[in-house]
Amino acid sequence: MHASKKIVVTGGAGYIGAHTVVELMNAGYEVVVIDNLVNSDMTLITGIEKITGKKINFHKGDCRDKTFLTNLFRTESIAGVMHFAALKAVGESVQKPLEYHENNISSLITVLQVMREQKVKDFIFSSSCTVYGQPDNIPVDEHAPFKKAESPYGLTKQICEQILEDVYKTGFRIISLRYFNPIGAHPSALIGEMPIGTPNNLVPYITQTAAGWRDKLIVFGNDYNTPDGSCVRDFIHVVDLAEAHVKALAWLQATKTTALYEVFNVGTGNGVSVLQLVNAFIRKTGAKLPFRIGPRRPGDVEKVYANPEKINRMMNWKPRYTPEDALVHAWAWQQKLSR
Ligand code: NAD
Ligand code: UD1
């Protein structure tokens, strides 16, 4: 057993990391947050403190900075690491491929080096369904092969997973969680998604448009081979995703194996179209959402949703929330931001 319940969360000031910090603390873990604030500020940390009533052990620093990490790991007794820190904007990664490769891959390598030196073995990695591209079979399971990456961002996730598959054999215990489309916010509306600039992702674009920050939502394409012609995704509530991390960590800590690498899809198993989500938002919130159909967005896959059987079975994880719940929570968060 691990004497310490202290978990390092890199990228913990960001969207998914912050929600996971809350669930870790609810489950009784002590959390050490590392973030360089390149895509965030202290807003979500303050929100976590309000939700949990506890001060966050936060360290501003970069995951590529080995001295910073080593000092931190020396002063705290760390049981494991959840590694969220990465750059994640697909379009930007096409403009800045070197920055994406350097940040996402160097961060991973540096964190693993420090873990090895400090004898910390348990590691959970933020991967993405983007590693599958457009899979041949849907729902997609973990055995589906990687397709050629659609973007430098997607390639960094594939490369990171391959690195993990190599290094675990030297004594790490590693889980990669392949997220489908995380949406929503904490039901308290104290933390949520805070995209910098114009959002790329669908739900923040929806809520910002309904709040009047944007003129109109463009639905990218209605001529796909799907029931209503718009793309189909597996939208998962961010709190359910956060809980999957806590289950994954508990599973890892309960297993005796000295070296392991496991990959899990984290999705609901239900495909929901973009138009279905847009209509659900209007129906559930009563908000006005001007939208029109526009051309397809280059690089979008037509439809993808998870076969989540492996994580259901091995970790007894199932989502508690529906996409409608997530939309209501995202809207409450947006209204708070708009005030
Ligand atoms: P986010 O940008 O909100 O959070 C990432 C955090 O990492 C940010 O706070 C950023 O400042 C920090 N960061 C980046 N590089 C860093 C570095 N070198 N050192 C320290 N901190 C650094 O993104 P998110 O949506 O919370 O995503 C978290 C993880 O999940 C990422 O790895 C992302 O690729 C992955 N992921 C996200 C989605 C999604 O739809 N949001 C889907 C699949 C996978
Ligand atoms: C994208 C990335 C994925 C990444 C994830 C998290 C691609 C191909 N995939 O997923 O690798 O892990 O973001 O950052 O970019 N949409 C609209 N109008 C909008 C915005 C989106 O119609 O204004 C549609 C898109 O065409 C897509 C769906 O909504 O069909 C979801 O889009 P988005 O939220 O950007 O996520 P993905 O593209 O699925």
XYZ file of C-alpha atoms and ligand atoms in Angstrom:
422
model
C 0.000 0.000 0.000
C 1.028 3.593 -0.495
C 1.793 5.491 2.671
C 1.053 8.794 0.988
C -2.242 9.785 -0.582
C -0.656 12.812 -2.215
C -1.250 13.095 -5.939
C 0.438 15.531 -8.311
C -2.001 16.945 -10.867
C -0.221 18.696 -13.736
C -2.433 21.119 -15.659
C -4.729 21.272 -12.622
C -5.662 24.919 -13.240
C -7.233 23.869 -16.562
C -10.690 22.591 -17.437
C -10.526 18.825 -16.893
C -7.701 18.945 -14.341
C -9.640 21.329 -12.078
C -12.737 19.108 -12.071
C -10.548 16.122 -11.280
C -8.857 17.924 -8.377
C -12.310 18.395 -6.817
C -13.189 14.694 -7.178
C -9.776 13.616 -5.851
C -10.225 15.821 -2.784
C -13.785 14.514 -2.299
C -12.318 11.009 -2.339
C -9.838 11.917 0.406
C -6.664 12.426 -1.625
C -4.265 15.275 -0.987
C -3.512 17.113 -4.185
C -0.483 19.080 -5.380
C -1.328 21.162 -8.452
C 1.279 22.182 -11.012
C 0.441 24.547 -13.855
C 2.377 27.145 -15.839
C -0.906 28.994 -16.568
C -0.174 29.086 -20.304
C -3.839 28.344 -21.021
C -5.451 29.242 -17.698
C -5.340 31.591 -14.742
C -6.124 31.200 -11.049
C -9.917 31.403 -11.522
C -10.527 27.657 -11.379
C -8.155 27.225 -8.429
C -10.219 29.805 -6.521
C -13.371 27.937 -7.601
C -11.987 24.619 -6.327
C -11.205 26.262 -2.994
C -14.803 27.482 -2.753
C -16.233 24.043 -3.603
C -14.006 22.075 -1.241
C -13.506 24.690 1.486
C -9.787 23.863 1.424
C -6.691 25.751 0.311
C -5.060 24.313 -2.801
C -1.397 23.355 -2.724
C -0.603 25.137 -6.008
C 2.809 25.511 -7.648
C 3.245 27.677 -10.713
C 5.799 25.991 -12.917
C 6.477 24.199 -16.152
C 6.451 20.438 -16.617
C 9.514 20.761 -18.844
C 11.482 22.279 -15.962
C 13.268 19.333 -14.399
C 14.782 21.289 -11.510
C 11.380 22.676 -10.524
C 9.794 19.218 -10.626
C 12.654 17.530 -8.783
C 12.514 20.070 -5.951
C 8.779 19.599 -5.677
C 8.926 15.812 -5.684
C 11.694 15.941 -3.042
C 9.724 18.121 -0.655
C 6.382 16.324 -1.015
C 5.836 12.598 -0.587
C 4.078 11.751 -3.838
C 2.039 8.586 -4.469
C 1.175 9.206 -8.112
C 0.790 11.665 -10.957
C -2.135 12.685 -13.162
C -0.752 14.405 -16.208
C -3.211 16.815 -17.842
C -0.704 19.504 -18.835
C -0.615 19.892 -22.616
C -1.501 22.284 -25.400
C -4.810 21.143 -26.880
C -6.068 23.380 -29.689
C -6.257 21.317 -32.852
C -6.245 24.250 -35.305
C -3.425 26.069 -33.509
C -1.335 22.894 -33.576
C -1.336 23.041 -37.386
C 0.111 26.582 -37.190
C 2.568 25.747 -34.392
C 3.558 22.083 -34.744
C 6.982 22.505 -33.123
C 5.502 24.201 -30.051
C 2.963 21.387 -29.695
C 5.502 18.604 -30.064
C 7.977 20.339 -27.790
C 5.473 21.097 -25.035
C 3.414 17.922 -25.060
C 6.214 15.420 -25.545
C 8.947 17.134 -23.500
C 6.509 17.606 -20.612
C 5.679 13.925 -20.599
C 9.313 12.841 -20.771
C 10.468 15.232 -18.068
C 7.678 14.227 -15.680
C 8.489 10.537 -16.234
C 12.221 11.133 -15.688
C 11.577 12.857 -12.382
C 9.132 10.138 -11.348
C 11.731 7.473 -12.074
C 14.404 9.297 -10.077
C 12.040 9.855 -7.159
C 10.627 6.305 -7.361
C 7.045 7.319 -8.086
C 5.396 4.712 -10.297
C 1.690 5.444 -10.717
C 0.773 7.619 -13.680
C -2.465 8.553 -15.411
C -2.282 10.189 -18.824
C -4.844 12.369 -20.644
C -5.243 10.807 -24.054
C -7.977 11.393 -26.607
C -10.269 9.569 -28.990
C -8.444 11.600 -31.620
C -5.874 8.738 -31.680
C -8.480 6.662 -33.587
C -9.149 9.228 -36.347
C -12.260 8.016 -38.218
C -12.425 4.420 -36.961
C -13.603 1.606 -39.239
C -16.020 0.280 -36.632
C -18.268 2.259 -34.309
C -18.639 2.142 -31.347
C -14.854 2.074 -31.245
C -13.039 -0.089 -28.707
C -9.476 0.083 -27.432
C -8.223 -2.466 -29.978
C -8.906 -0.189 -32.959
C -5.670 0.816 -34.684
C -4.344 4.380 -34.727
C -5.164 6.087 -38.013
C -2.869 8.714 -39.489
C -3.202 11.699 -37.157
C -5.375 14.565 -38.471
C -3.266 17.215 -36.722
C 0.035 17.743 -34.889
C -2.033 17.781 -31.669
C -3.430 14.327 -32.472
C 0.047 13.097 -33.322
C 1.373 14.228 -29.930
C -1.255 12.038 -28.240
C -0.290 9.037 -30.385
C 3.427 9.586 -29.729
C 2.878 10.044 -25.981
C 0.913 6.795 -25.813
C 3.705 4.998 -27.678
C 6.302 6.399 -25.289
C 4.221 5.148 -22.352
C 3.969 1.708 -23.913
C 7.780 1.566 -24.011
C 8.581 2.965 -20.609
C 6.072 1.123 -18.432
C 8.192 -2.011 -18.800
C 10.922 -0.372 -16.730
C 8.671 -0.327 -13.668
C 5.866 2.172 -14.147
C 2.176 1.529 -13.603
C 0.398 3.582 -16.235
C -3.138 4.198 -17.435
C -4.031 6.202 -20.528
C -7.589 7.471 -20.547
C -8.882 8.216 -24.034
C -11.461 10.948 -23.516
C -14.265 11.384 -25.987
C -15.901 14.860 -25.961
C -15.860 16.339 -22.433
C -18.525 18.999 -21.907
C -20.324 20.737 -19.047
C -19.236 22.250 -15.787
C -19.364 21.531 -12.085
C -23.002 21.568 -10.872
C -22.042 24.328 -8.394
C -21.179 26.583 -11.374
C -17.972 27.494 -9.509
C -15.692 25.889 -12.109
C -16.126 25.223 -15.827
C -14.529 25.672 -19.227
C -12.775 29.004 -19.854
C -11.474 29.102 -23.398
C -9.105 31.963 -24.154
C -10.261 33.882 -27.232
C -12.749 32.407 -29.702
C -13.738 28.883 -28.653
C -13.016 26.036 -31.048
C -15.128 23.505 -29.223
C -18.869 23.225 -29.709
C -20.314 23.711 -26.223
C -18.422 26.876 -25.227
C -19.351 28.273 -28.643
C -23.012 27.442 -27.958
C -23.049 29.019 -24.491
C -21.112 32.134 -25.558
C -23.525 32.636 -28.476
C -26.566 32.210 -26.251
C -24.992 34.721 -23.836
C -24.635 37.222 -26.678
C -20.829 37.125 -26.771
C -20.960 35.731 -30.340
C -23.418 36.515 -33.124
C -24.225 33.074 -34.359
C -23.218 29.458 -34.036
C -22.207 27.810 -37.293
C -23.005 24.096 -37.471
C -20.163 22.705 -39.527
C -21.932 20.605 -42.166
C -25.304 18.873 -42.484
C -24.383 16.592 -45.376
C -22.577 13.859 -43.449
C -23.714 10.257 -43.631
C -25.507 10.482 -40.255
C -29.222 10.493 -39.333
C -29.579 14.300 -39.460
C -26.486 15.032 -41.571
C -24.454 16.675 -38.767
C -21.422 15.036 -37.107
C -21.934 12.552 -34.300
C -19.890 12.585 -31.087
C -19.844 11.006 -27.640
C -20.391 13.928 -25.256
C -19.366 13.114 -21.697
C -19.951 15.260 -18.626
C -16.646 16.586 -17.286
C -17.545 15.507 -13.726
C -18.084 11.918 -14.912
C -14.713 12.122 -16.636
C -13.148 13.428 -13.429
C -14.656 10.518 -11.502
C -13.190 8.097 -14.036
C -9.744 9.430 -13.063
C -10.390 8.768 -9.388
C -11.567 5.231 -10.180
C -8.532 4.659 -12.381
C -6.209 5.788 -9.607
C -7.934 3.613 -6.998
C -7.711 0.659 -9.380
C -4.024 1.305 -9.975
C -3.296 1.592 -6.262
C -5.203 -1.622 -5.518
C -3.260 -3.683 -8.030
C -0.019 -5.357 -7.021
C 1.511 -5.609 -10.507
C 4.864 -3.830 -10.622
C 4.723 -2.811 -14.285
C 1.547 -2.294 -16.262
C 0.053 -0.238 -19.042
C -3.685 -0.131 -19.657
C -5.712 2.011 -22.037
C -9.384 2.881 -21.462
C -11.983 4.697 -23.495
C -13.885 7.203 -21.388
C -17.174 7.908 -23.117
C -20.856 7.218 -22.593
C -21.283 4.832 -25.520
C -24.010 7.031 -27.021
C -23.611 8.934 -30.259
C -25.284 12.374 -30.233
C -25.317 14.633 -33.277
C -24.317 18.287 -33.268
C -27.873 19.305 -34.209
C -29.334 17.108 -31.489
C -27.067 18.820 -28.959
C -27.973 22.294 -30.234
C -31.696 21.505 -30.010
C -31.294 19.945 -26.570
C -29.571 23.135 -25.386
C -32.459 25.301 -26.613
C -35.049 22.938 -25.140
C -33.396 22.515 -21.737
C -32.300 26.106 -21.096
C -34.961 28.084 -22.951
C -32.149 30.351 -24.131
C -32.085 31.891 -27.616
C -29.378 30.373 -29.770
C -29.023 31.840 -33.267
C -27.397 29.289 -35.558
C -27.034 28.418 -39.202
C -25.620 25.543 -41.177
C -22.191 26.240 -42.657
C -19.604 24.234 -44.594
C -17.787 21.261 -43.135
C -14.741 22.004 -40.969
C -11.593 20.472 -42.450
C -10.246 17.551 -40.438
C -13.539 16.705 -38.680
C -14.402 13.031 -38.416
C -17.955 12.132 -39.417
C -18.943 10.101 -36.387
C -17.251 8.577 -33.416
C -18.482 7.214 -30.126
C -17.019 4.908 -27.533
C -17.427 1.325 -26.612
C -16.899 1.917 -22.867
C -17.285 -1.740 -21.886
C -13.697 -2.057 -20.625
C -13.867 0.788 -18.112
C -17.434 -0.238 -17.113
C -16.260 -3.756 -16.376
C -12.782 -3.242 -14.914
C -13.425 -0.101 -12.889
C -17.149 -0.209 -12.382
C -17.343 3.269 -13.898
C -20.527 4.515 -15.512
C -21.567 8.094 -16.276
C -24.033 9.635 -13.831
C -24.981 12.619 -15.973
C -26.618 12.998 -19.393
C -25.471 15.409 -22.110
C -28.585 17.496 -21.233
C -27.333 17.795 -17.644
C -23.958 18.892 -18.987
C -25.596 21.585 -21.140
C -27.581 22.920 -18.185
C -24.411 23.022 -16.065
C -22.381 24.655 -18.855
C -25.096 27.299 -19.206
C -25.137 28.030 -15.468
C -21.345 28.469 -15.583
C -21.567 30.724 -18.644
C -24.188 32.898 -16.948
C -21.859 33.277 -13.992
C -19.008 34.315 -16.308
C -21.314 36.795 -18.030
C -22.225 38.590 -14.801
P -6.726 23.074 -20.551
O -5.928 23.870 -21.516
O -7.922 23.720 -19.921
O -5.772 22.540 -19.364
C -4.438 22.203 -19.586
C -3.602 22.946 -18.536
O -2.229 22.590 -18.704
C -3.698 24.466 -18.684
O -4.072 25.034 -17.442
C -2.285 24.884 -19.085
O -1.938 26.159 -18.552
C -1.434 23.762 -18.537
N -0.160 23.512 -19.230
C 0.062 23.366 -20.556
N 1.355 23.117 -20.789
C 1.986 23.104 -19.582
C 3.329 22.881 -19.151
N 4.310 22.660 -20.018
N 3.599 22.936 -17.832
C 2.612 23.177 -16.914
N 1.335 23.387 -17.264
C 1.016 23.347 -18.575
O -7.148 21.711 -21.281
P -8.162 20.567 -20.822
O -9.327 20.600 -21.734
O -8.364 20.603 -19.375
O -7.308 19.292 -21.231
C -6.537 18.561 -20.290
C -5.869 17.395 -20.998
O -6.871 16.569 -21.600
C -4.923 17.798 -22.127
O -3.832 16.905 -22.128
C -5.778 17.606 -23.372
O -4.988 17.369 -24.506
C -6.572 16.379 -22.978
N -7.830 16.234 -23.720
C -8.748 17.253 -23.706
C -9.953 17.113 -24.425
C -10.976 18.216 -24.423
O -11.913 18.140 -25.236
N -10.901 19.218 -23.580
C -10.212 15.927 -25.130
C -9.259 14.897 -25.096
C -8.071 15.066 -24.391
C -11.746 18.159 -31.213
C -10.549 17.473 -31.765
C -10.084 16.408 -30.826
C -9.784 16.996 -29.466
C -11.020 17.714 -28.966
C -10.692 18.457 -27.696
C -10.770 17.650 -34.199
C -10.905 16.903 -35.462
N -10.823 16.934 -33.084
O -12.811 17.224 -31.157
O -8.912 15.844 -31.327
O -9.415 15.980 -28.569
O -11.471 18.681 -29.938
O -10.129 19.694 -27.926
O -10.638 18.856 -34.220
N -18.847 22.174 -34.253
C -19.708 23.014 -34.927
N -19.591 24.353 -34.725
C -18.661 24.901 -33.878
C -17.783 24.019 -33.179
C -17.894 22.658 -33.403
O -20.551 22.568 -35.709
O -18.592 26.132 -33.758
C -18.971 20.715 -34.467
C -17.720 20.113 -35.066
O -17.760 20.143 -36.451
C -17.790 18.679 -34.500
C -18.535 18.834 -33.168
O -19.155 20.109 -33.212
O -18.559 17.897 -35.359
C -17.612 18.778 -31.962
O -16.554 19.706 -32.205
P -15.443 20.046 -31.095
O -16.108 20.443 -29.833
O -14.475 20.995 -31.709
O -14.753 18.652 -30.814
P -14.148 17.568 -31.837
O -13.882 18.166 -33.156
O -15.014 16.374 -31.778
